[in-house]
Amino acid sequence: MKHFIKYLVLLFIICSACSSSNEHIQSAKEGQKDSKPLNIVYIMADDHAYQAISAYGSEISKLAPTPNIDRIADQGARMDAVFCTNSICGPSRSSILTGTFSHVNGFYKNVDGGDFNGQQLTFPKVFQKNGYQTAVIGKWHLGTTPTGFDYSKVLINWGGQGTYYYPEFCINGTDTVIEKYRHSTKVIEDDCIDWLNKRDTTKPFMLLYQFKAPHRDWRPDSIYHQLFEDFDFPEPESFNDDYSNRLAASENMMEIENHLNRRDLKQVPPPGLSRRDSMRWLAYGNEGQFWSPNDTLKGEELKKWKYQVYIKDYLRCIAGVDRAVGRVLDYLDVNGLTENTLIVYTSDQGFYLGEHGWFDKRWMYEESFKMPFLIKSPKHIASGTTSDELIMNIDFAPTLLDFAGLPIPEQMQGKSFKTVFNEKNNTHRDAVYYHYYEYPIWHKVQPHYGIRTDKYKLIHFYYSMDNWELYDLENDPNEMNNIYANSPKELIDDLKQQLLSLQKEYKDDISIKEMKIMTDTVIKRVYNEPRKELK
Ligand code: SGN
Ligand code: CA
């Protein structure tokens, strides 16, 4: 018995020694992990509305869920108040890269706005300087060749938009390749995995993984053509908005009913047309010209039909993006990279999915102003977090650098929101600022600026009108009721004061005359896509 007890004691001592040495090994490993630089995968789609991500819970997203994108929210955070500073492609991307507003980085319009000045300081350059391997794969749309990347493979055809089929890419600013078989989302997905496989595993990485989808003209991979065939999507509450009280909105040219063209809704040109004439035939509708797929469909029924064709193709494009996101998440899991990689999923701006009767973006109204933003970093963010802190796209650059422990350049106007995940009651800011310039092309959206607080949104449309709008976001979330004319003077004065101080802080306190000149100025593109002759 004595022996047995001795044996037990010995066993206990050995086991505790083992377990403490295991703990020791584990904590050494932990320590090593902590000192390891954080990898970054920044995923961005083009025109992906938060309403079309199931983590955000909208009705349509319940019918077209995005389980892979949702994994990022489930294992990390869903941000509910992230805003764009100028809701179109190139300008948003420039603000994201530089951490500055459009008027500071100089790329404030897509059309006649020149190209992005790649000499500027961008966050990928800071990562690169600090020993990271950097890459951008997919949509770029900034004209000039990407700078700050060890590897780039970006879409260059269709004015830099890229196409869904036969997309053309430029590799490292020199070699052009045309993809003949795969859908653009699939090519970008495969290239991303390829790059991850071939990377130097002794170095940390920072990858921008950027899709063309679901941008207009919403052309999904044929493997998704059958999706949603047997049911229709509900229309949003503001689908039949009449724009009363909102002069700028009433002048728009982005209505589902009146401005979707035949190409958008996948009509087939009659046989025998020349290439030029068939392009014209397909673009018919852009200017509000009436067309119908058959002799009987018109009025409300025609509008409903257009909405279903539009929304189904849009969501089919997203099904492809969701698959591609899942593939990279799986890759990181399988290769033991998940713990030490920060992942962002976002879009260059929001988009209208029939709200106010619209497609497209540009406005400071919620659906195009608000960006989806999901972020996961197991070491820093608890799973299932949600946040309604007011964030702007100029905050992305400082935030990514901050998470990686790298210096944030002084000239960045945004600020890191890393602390919102661990410091309770830490208010990031009281209001966000917005400024949009491009007019009249493409969709006749008046240039405007404004601020949004938790409760109110004040907008000034200043180009060919002088109109203010005010919304009470708590009581009128669809922004149908402009209360500017009948709101107390103190409220309006207070908001205007806040607006002015933001304009001063961000150095956008120029005169209306100067703002109009910015819209009118034609800045030539340096970037020259080889044009194909139309016969
Ligand atoms: C294209 C689209 C427009 C869209 C712009 C900007 N027309 O010109 O509807 O607003 O892109 O989009 S299309 O018929 O060519 O598709 S952005 O994402 O680049 O800002
Ligand atoms: Ca876009």
XYZ file of C-alpha atoms and ligand atoms in Angstrom:
556
model
C 0.000 0.000 0.000
C 2.836 2.291 1.017
C 4.462 1.608 -2.335
C 1.253 2.333 -4.100
C 0.929 5.721 -2.354
C 4.559 6.503 -3.134
C 3.834 5.568 -6.727
C 0.796 7.874 -6.828
C 2.773 10.769 -5.346
C 5.534 10.185 -7.874
C 3.033 10.023 -10.688
C 1.468 13.257 -9.463
C 4.877 14.977 -9.344
C 5.768 13.740 -12.825
C 2.403 14.752 -14.241
C 2.483 18.197 -12.706
C 6.023 18.646 -14.000
C 4.816 17.555 -17.431
C 1.834 19.846 -17.377
C 3.822 22.782 -16.096
C 6.442 22.219 -18.769
C 3.592 22.004 -21.321
C 2.233 25.253 -20.009
C 5.708 26.621 -20.253
C 5.957 25.589 -23.892
C 2.508 26.973 -24.582
C 3.246 30.328 -23.072
C 6.520 30.510 -24.948
C 4.537 29.788 -28.114
C 1.970 32.421 -27.177
C 4.800 34.854 -26.595
C 6.242 34.032 -29.979
C 2.837 34.453 -31.579
C 2.339 37.818 -29.966
C 5.612 39.094 -31.263
C 4.828 37.820 -34.752
C 3.721 40.605 -37.094
C 0.019 40.502 -37.920
C -0.965 39.550 -41.464
C -3.665 41.574 -43.217
C -6.224 40.436 -45.801
C -8.304 43.400 -46.896
C -11.237 42.219 -49.022
C -13.265 44.777 -50.953
C -16.112 44.253 -53.388
C -17.385 46.913 -55.774
C -20.830 48.388 -54.981
C -21.755 45.710 -52.444
C -24.620 47.119 -50.368
C -24.835 46.219 -46.670
C -28.466 45.271 -47.383
C -27.098 42.322 -49.368
C -25.021 40.802 -46.551
C -26.970 38.475 -44.300
C -24.939 39.472 -41.215
C -26.756 42.825 -41.500
C -30.118 41.056 -41.408
C -32.179 42.689 -44.201
C -35.170 40.876 -45.690
C -33.562 40.277 -49.078
C -30.375 38.966 -47.493
C -32.420 36.331 -45.665
C -33.443 35.019 -49.072
C -29.922 35.356 -50.496
C -27.610 34.690 -47.554
C -23.851 35.239 -47.568
C -22.640 32.546 -45.128
C -18.941 32.992 -45.817
C -18.880 36.764 -45.529
C -20.921 36.338 -42.342
C -18.138 34.154 -40.892
C -16.049 37.323 -40.568
C -18.804 39.035 -38.552
C -19.486 35.935 -36.451
C -15.839 35.454 -35.555
C -15.164 39.187 -35.297
C -17.167 42.390 -35.537
C -19.964 43.877 -37.610
C -19.673 47.660 -37.825
C -23.002 49.420 -38.313
C -21.988 53.023 -38.881
C -19.095 53.079 -41.333
C -19.360 55.799 -43.982
C -17.852 56.737 -47.256
C -16.493 60.284 -47.677
C -17.331 60.503 -51.421
C -19.535 57.689 -52.664
C -17.969 56.633 -55.953
C -15.329 54.145 -56.846
C -11.980 55.865 -57.541
C -12.468 58.589 -54.918
C -13.395 56.097 -52.219
C -10.433 53.875 -53.057
C -8.078 56.873 -52.989
C -9.373 57.918 -49.574
C -8.970 54.385 -48.277
C -5.373 54.134 -49.507
C -4.227 57.564 -48.332
C -6.398 58.106 -45.251
C -7.324 61.528 -46.644
C -10.402 63.244 -48.083
C -10.841 63.572 -51.857
C -9.907 67.259 -51.960
C -6.610 66.425 -50.241
C -5.541 63.358 -52.262
C -6.757 65.035 -55.466
C -8.848 62.184 -56.901
C -12.363 63.497 -56.344
C -14.206 62.474 -59.546
C -14.228 59.280 -61.595
C -15.050 61.070 -64.829
C -12.737 63.947 -65.887
C -11.007 63.638 -62.549
C -7.633 62.471 -63.861
C -5.806 59.593 -62.231
C -4.688 58.787 -58.733
C -1.315 60.302 -57.889
C 0.634 57.200 -56.916
C 3.523 59.259 -55.507
C 1.470 59.899 -52.388
C 1.922 58.123 -49.117
C -0.482 55.186 -48.824
C -0.915 52.532 -46.154
C 0.425 49.686 -48.369
C 3.671 51.677 -48.675
C 4.024 51.778 -44.898
C 3.474 48.012 -44.686
C 5.988 47.455 -47.476
C 8.599 49.667 -45.820
C 8.196 47.701 -42.625
C 9.092 44.353 -44.115
C 5.674 43.171 -45.284
C 5.072 41.457 -48.598
C 2.341 43.473 -50.228
C -0.015 42.653 -53.092
C -3.149 43.952 -54.774
C -5.230 41.560 -56.850
C -8.414 42.468 -58.759
C -10.138 45.811 -59.177
C -8.004 48.939 -58.860
C -9.689 51.602 -61.038
C -7.271 54.389 -60.197
C -5.640 54.763 -63.611
C -1.994 54.859 -62.654
C -0.067 51.666 -61.916
C -0.352 50.566 -58.273
C 2.539 51.718 -56.077
C 3.541 50.247 -52.727
C 3.038 46.632 -53.802
C 5.527 43.825 -54.386
C 2.948 42.266 -56.665
C -0.039 43.708 -58.489
C -2.467 42.127 -60.913
C -5.276 44.544 -61.641
C -8.179 44.915 -64.054
C -7.525 47.453 -66.804
C -10.180 47.133 -69.520
C -13.494 49.044 -69.752
C -11.869 52.222 -68.456
C -10.256 50.352 -65.580
C -13.609 48.939 -64.428
C -12.784 45.534 -65.869
C -15.421 43.240 -67.328
C -17.051 40.116 -65.925
C -16.083 38.054 -68.947
C -12.869 38.415 -70.935
C -11.376 40.646 -68.247
C -7.969 42.166 -69.002
C -5.402 42.403 -66.238
C -2.080 44.184 -65.987
C 0.619 42.458 -63.954
C 3.130 44.648 -62.116
C 2.434 47.523 -64.498
C 3.923 45.729 -67.491
C 2.373 42.503 -68.783
C -1.210 42.379 -70.002
C -3.219 39.156 -69.864
C -6.732 38.515 -71.141
C -8.720 35.820 -69.373
C -10.734 33.848 -71.920
C -12.533 31.292 -69.802
C -13.144 32.112 -66.176
C -15.510 34.723 -64.721
C -13.677 37.731 -63.243
C -14.540 36.760 -59.641
C -13.106 33.278 -60.175
C -9.883 34.597 -61.719
C -9.348 37.000 -58.822
C -10.104 34.218 -56.322
C -7.650 31.796 -57.960
C -4.966 34.480 -58.232
C -5.292 35.332 -54.576
C -4.813 31.722 -53.485
C -1.942 31.395 -55.930
C -0.198 34.421 -54.494
C -0.676 33.187 -50.941
C 0.793 29.819 -51.922
C 3.817 31.356 -53.587
C 4.542 34.030 -50.990
C 7.716 34.101 -48.907
C 6.533 32.464 -45.680
C 9.325 34.063 -43.666
C 7.659 37.471 -44.058
C 4.281 38.854 -42.961
C 1.836 39.796 -45.720
C -0.682 42.504 -46.534
C -3.030 41.560 -49.353
C -5.730 43.651 -51.033
C -8.234 41.200 -52.517
C -10.668 43.262 -54.599
C -13.579 42.138 -56.759
C -15.231 43.738 -59.743
C -18.520 42.162 -58.683
C -21.270 43.159 -58.052
C -20.785 46.353 -60.143
C -23.125 47.283 -62.996
C -23.950 45.540 -65.419
C -24.387 42.711 -62.866
C -23.287 39.767 -64.977
C -22.967 36.676 -62.766
C -20.973 33.525 -63.396
C -23.160 31.115 -65.412
C -23.006 28.596 -62.530
C -25.326 30.925 -60.605
C -27.881 31.589 -63.365
C -30.444 29.260 -61.824
C -30.288 30.825 -58.353
C -33.497 32.558 -57.163
C -35.413 31.347 -60.218
C -38.427 30.128 -58.316
C -39.267 33.153 -56.151
C -39.282 36.950 -56.233
C -37.597 39.365 -53.826
C -39.671 41.852 -51.831
C -39.361 45.495 -52.873
C -37.971 47.924 -50.307
C -40.307 50.281 -48.404
C -39.221 53.398 -50.298
C -39.463 51.723 -53.735
C -42.164 54.130 -54.941
C -40.662 57.327 -53.525
C -42.022 60.458 -55.262
C -39.127 62.712 -54.069
C -41.471 65.337 -52.691
C -39.604 67.965 -50.645
C -36.298 66.876 -52.194
C -35.498 68.845 -55.315
C -32.070 67.274 -55.950
C -33.440 63.735 -55.673
C -36.293 64.579 -58.032
C -33.761 65.416 -60.794
C -31.921 62.081 -60.578
C -31.267 59.734 -63.513
C -30.856 56.447 -61.703
C -34.345 55.085 -61.442
C -35.027 51.407 -61.871
C -38.199 52.346 -63.706
C -36.634 54.844 -66.108
C -32.843 54.524 -66.400
C -31.856 50.878 -66.565
C -30.791 50.065 -70.103
C -31.274 46.943 -72.174
C -27.771 45.718 -71.447
C -28.399 45.914 -67.702
C -31.434 43.678 -68.046
C -29.762 41.222 -70.423
C -31.765 41.901 -73.560
C -30.409 40.463 -76.805
C -30.003 42.834 -79.797
C -31.866 41.897 -82.974
C -29.701 39.984 -85.449
C -27.908 41.830 -88.233
C -26.905 45.005 -86.350
C -23.361 46.322 -86.704
C -21.273 46.285 -83.522
C -21.767 50.039 -83.128
C -25.537 49.806 -83.591
C -25.868 46.910 -81.218
C -23.921 48.874 -78.558
C -26.390 51.739 -79.079
C -29.328 49.367 -78.883
C -28.020 47.948 -75.603
C -27.377 51.386 -74.048
C -30.946 52.439 -74.835
C -32.684 53.451 -71.628
C -29.778 55.363 -70.052
C -31.381 58.712 -70.880
C -34.851 57.714 -69.772
C -36.030 56.350 -73.154
C -38.945 53.942 -72.818
C -38.389 50.290 -73.673
C -40.103 47.088 -72.674
C -39.130 43.433 -73.215
C -42.507 42.801 -74.837
C -45.571 44.606 -76.152
C -47.740 44.189 -73.095
C -45.474 44.844 -70.105
C -45.717 48.479 -68.974
C -46.315 50.797 -65.998
C -46.018 49.315 -62.516
C -45.646 45.771 -63.831
C -42.698 46.806 -65.988
C -40.996 48.503 -63.024
C -41.486 45.378 -60.911
C -40.118 43.168 -63.692
C -37.025 45.383 -64.044
C -36.431 45.247 -60.300
C -36.526 41.457 -60.202
C -34.121 41.062 -63.130
C -31.783 43.631 -61.595
C -31.815 42.356 -58.008
C -31.470 38.703 -58.965
C -28.421 39.291 -61.144
C -26.908 41.572 -58.510
C -27.341 38.906 -55.824
C -26.056 36.158 -58.119
C -22.853 38.170 -58.530
C -22.616 38.284 -54.739
C -23.023 34.510 -54.498
C -19.724 34.300 -56.417
C -18.029 36.803 -54.130
C -19.231 34.896 -51.077
C -17.726 31.673 -52.420
C -14.425 33.457 -53.119
C -14.347 34.877 -49.588
C -14.980 31.402 -48.160
C -12.082 30.026 -50.159
C -9.562 32.429 -48.666
C -10.961 31.957 -45.133
C -10.578 28.189 -45.566
C -7.049 28.673 -46.861
C -6.087 30.660 -43.795
C -7.696 28.044 -41.509
C -6.005 25.084 -43.171
C -2.626 26.784 -43.190
C -2.719 27.819 -39.537
C -2.857 31.515 -40.405
C -6.250 32.411 -38.952
C -5.075 33.356 -35.452
C -2.545 35.853 -36.683
C -4.405 37.401 -39.615
C -6.690 40.417 -39.559
C -9.443 40.246 -42.169
C -11.638 43.065 -43.380
C -14.642 42.731 -45.667
C -16.024 45.927 -47.146
C -17.133 47.621 -50.368
C -15.938 50.875 -51.975
C -19.346 52.328 -51.127
C -22.936 51.312 -50.535
C -25.596 50.923 -53.226
C -29.341 51.261 -53.798
C -31.229 48.011 -54.125
C -34.471 49.696 -55.117
C -34.608 52.097 -52.128
C -36.009 55.440 -53.388
C -36.670 53.521 -56.623
C -32.932 53.569 -57.418
C -29.833 51.649 -58.431
C -26.298 53.231 -58.192
C -24.839 55.324 -55.344
C -23.325 58.875 -54.947
C -25.914 60.354 -52.550
C -25.333 61.005 -48.893
C -28.538 59.092 -48.159
C -27.881 56.012 -46.029
C -27.867 53.166 -48.552
C -25.019 54.583 -50.642
C -23.262 56.508 -47.865
C -22.987 53.563 -45.485
C -20.373 50.907 -46.227
C -20.614 47.316 -45.070
C -17.672 46.687 -42.766
C -16.814 43.403 -41.099
C -13.515 42.894 -39.310
C -11.967 39.892 -37.625
C -8.717 39.494 -35.755
C -8.965 36.738 -33.124
C -6.183 38.255 -31.036
C -7.844 41.643 -30.794
C -11.604 41.416 -31.371
C -14.085 39.215 -29.491
C -16.343 37.143 -31.731
C -19.872 38.420 -32.291
C -18.993 42.068 -31.575
C -21.191 44.826 -33.039
C -20.434 48.525 -33.024
C -22.281 51.684 -33.998
C -19.326 54.028 -33.619
C -19.179 56.622 -36.404
C -16.328 55.645 -38.706
C -15.195 57.030 -42.105
C -13.290 55.308 -44.901
C -10.300 57.598 -44.195
C -9.999 55.740 -40.860
C -9.228 52.397 -42.517
C -5.555 53.132 -43.257
C -4.644 54.322 -39.735
C -6.640 51.457 -38.212
C -4.881 48.722 -40.190
C -1.484 50.240 -39.396
C -2.416 50.546 -35.734
C -3.490 46.893 -35.467
C -0.164 45.895 -37.025
C 1.715 48.129 -34.583
C 3.107 50.326 -37.366
C 3.449 54.117 -37.307
C 0.493 56.168 -38.556
C 1.687 58.957 -40.871
C 0.754 62.434 -39.649
C -0.799 63.523 -42.917
C -3.563 60.926 -42.645
C -6.786 62.742 -41.753
C -8.557 59.646 -40.477
C -7.907 58.123 -37.077
C -7.527 54.569 -35.888
C -10.614 52.963 -34.400
C -8.728 50.028 -32.900
C -9.658 51.087 -29.384
C -13.424 50.876 -29.971
C -13.031 47.117 -29.599
C -11.543 47.143 -26.134
C -12.321 50.426 -24.422
C -15.927 50.685 -23.328
C -17.641 54.068 -23.662
C -14.900 55.291 -25.927
C -16.645 57.473 -28.488
C -14.684 57.579 -31.692
C -16.276 60.816 -32.996
C -19.551 62.791 -32.884
C -20.133 63.320 -36.588
C -18.889 62.259 -40.021
C -18.294 64.549 -43.007
C -19.146 63.923 -46.669
C -18.487 65.666 -50.015
C -19.517 64.509 -53.511
C -18.494 66.384 -56.716
C -19.163 64.527 -59.996
C -21.954 66.064 -62.121
C -23.988 65.588 -64.268
C -22.541 62.320 -65.459
C -23.477 59.520 -64.721
C -26.720 59.810 -62.872
C -27.363 63.526 -62.428
C -26.650 63.663 -58.738
C -26.102 67.254 -57.559
C -22.758 67.922 -55.865
C -23.326 68.144 -52.124
C -21.660 68.054 -48.748
C -23.013 67.392 -45.283
C -22.638 65.884 -41.852
C -24.240 62.972 -40.104
C -24.462 62.523 -36.361
C -26.084 59.594 -34.536
C -29.434 61.297 -34.838
C -29.381 63.828 -37.695
C -28.163 64.306 -41.221
C -27.748 67.755 -42.748
C -27.013 68.050 -46.482
C -26.336 71.047 -48.722
C -26.923 70.648 -52.473
C -25.075 73.608 -53.879
C -24.260 73.222 -57.582
C -27.238 74.340 -59.679
C -29.449 74.930 -56.664
C -29.003 76.102 -53.098
C -30.988 73.530 -51.158
C -30.570 72.214 -47.647
C -32.037 68.965 -46.371
C -32.333 67.720 -42.821
C -33.336 64.236 -41.679
C -34.230 62.856 -38.300
C -32.646 59.414 -38.658
C -34.325 57.925 -35.624
C -37.862 58.784 -36.691
C -37.374 58.714 -40.446
C -34.738 56.065 -41.242
C -35.759 55.962 -44.911
C -35.062 59.704 -45.271
C -38.356 60.508 -46.989
C -39.192 63.567 -44.944
C -36.935 66.597 -45.314
C -37.550 68.596 -42.124
C -35.147 71.453 -42.850
C -37.873 74.055 -43.431
C -39.788 73.319 -40.246
C -37.074 72.528 -37.727
C -36.099 74.777 -34.807
C -33.484 77.380 -35.703
C -31.261 76.319 -32.781
C -31.015 72.759 -34.119
C -30.095 73.932 -37.603
C -27.597 76.510 -36.304
C -25.969 73.902 -34.110
C -25.612 71.389 -36.953
C -24.286 74.059 -39.318
C -21.751 75.046 -36.692
C -20.589 71.423 -36.405
C -20.450 71.179 -40.183
C -18.299 74.273 -40.465
C -15.903 73.117 -37.808
C -15.466 69.772 -39.613
C -14.869 71.628 -42.882
C -12.155 73.646 -41.129
C -10.645 70.599 -39.459
C -10.486 68.703 -42.747
C -9.432 71.772 -44.759
C -12.542 71.782 -46.938
C -13.656 75.274 -45.921
C -13.466 76.763 -49.400
C -16.166 78.900 -51.052
C -19.119 77.430 -52.937
C -17.722 79.086 -56.055
C -14.464 77.175 -55.650
C -16.362 73.950 -55.043
C -18.291 74.437 -58.289
C -15.027 74.997 -60.128
C -13.820 71.626 -58.850
C -16.883 69.981 -60.426
C -16.396 71.856 -63.712
C -12.654 71.264 -64.004
C -11.753 68.623 -66.563
C -8.622 66.776 -65.498
C -7.322 64.594 -68.323
C -6.395 61.018 -67.681
C -2.771 60.055 -68.156
C -3.804 56.441 -68.185
C -4.704 55.400 -71.705
C -6.500 52.169 -72.244
C -5.903 50.966 -75.813
C -9.242 51.627 -77.544
C -10.783 48.998 -79.745
C -12.232 50.361 -82.963
C -15.981 49.889 -83.277
C -16.976 48.642 -86.699
C -20.221 53.110 -64.922
C -21.715 52.817 -64.792
C -22.399 53.866 -63.939
C -21.656 53.996 -62.625
C -20.209 54.334 -62.914
C -19.347 54.533 -61.704
N -22.334 52.762 -66.088
O -19.991 54.230 -65.679
O -23.727 53.471 -63.711
O -22.241 54.974 -61.817
O -19.653 53.265 -63.654
O -19.214 53.356 -60.940
S -22.097 51.468 -67.021
O -23.236 51.398 -67.959
O -20.842 51.627 -67.718
O -22.048 50.289 -66.165
S -17.971 53.257 -59.986
O -18.145 52.044 -59.184
O -16.813 53.191 -60.831
O -17.992 54.441 -59.151
Ca -17.985 51.154 -56.747
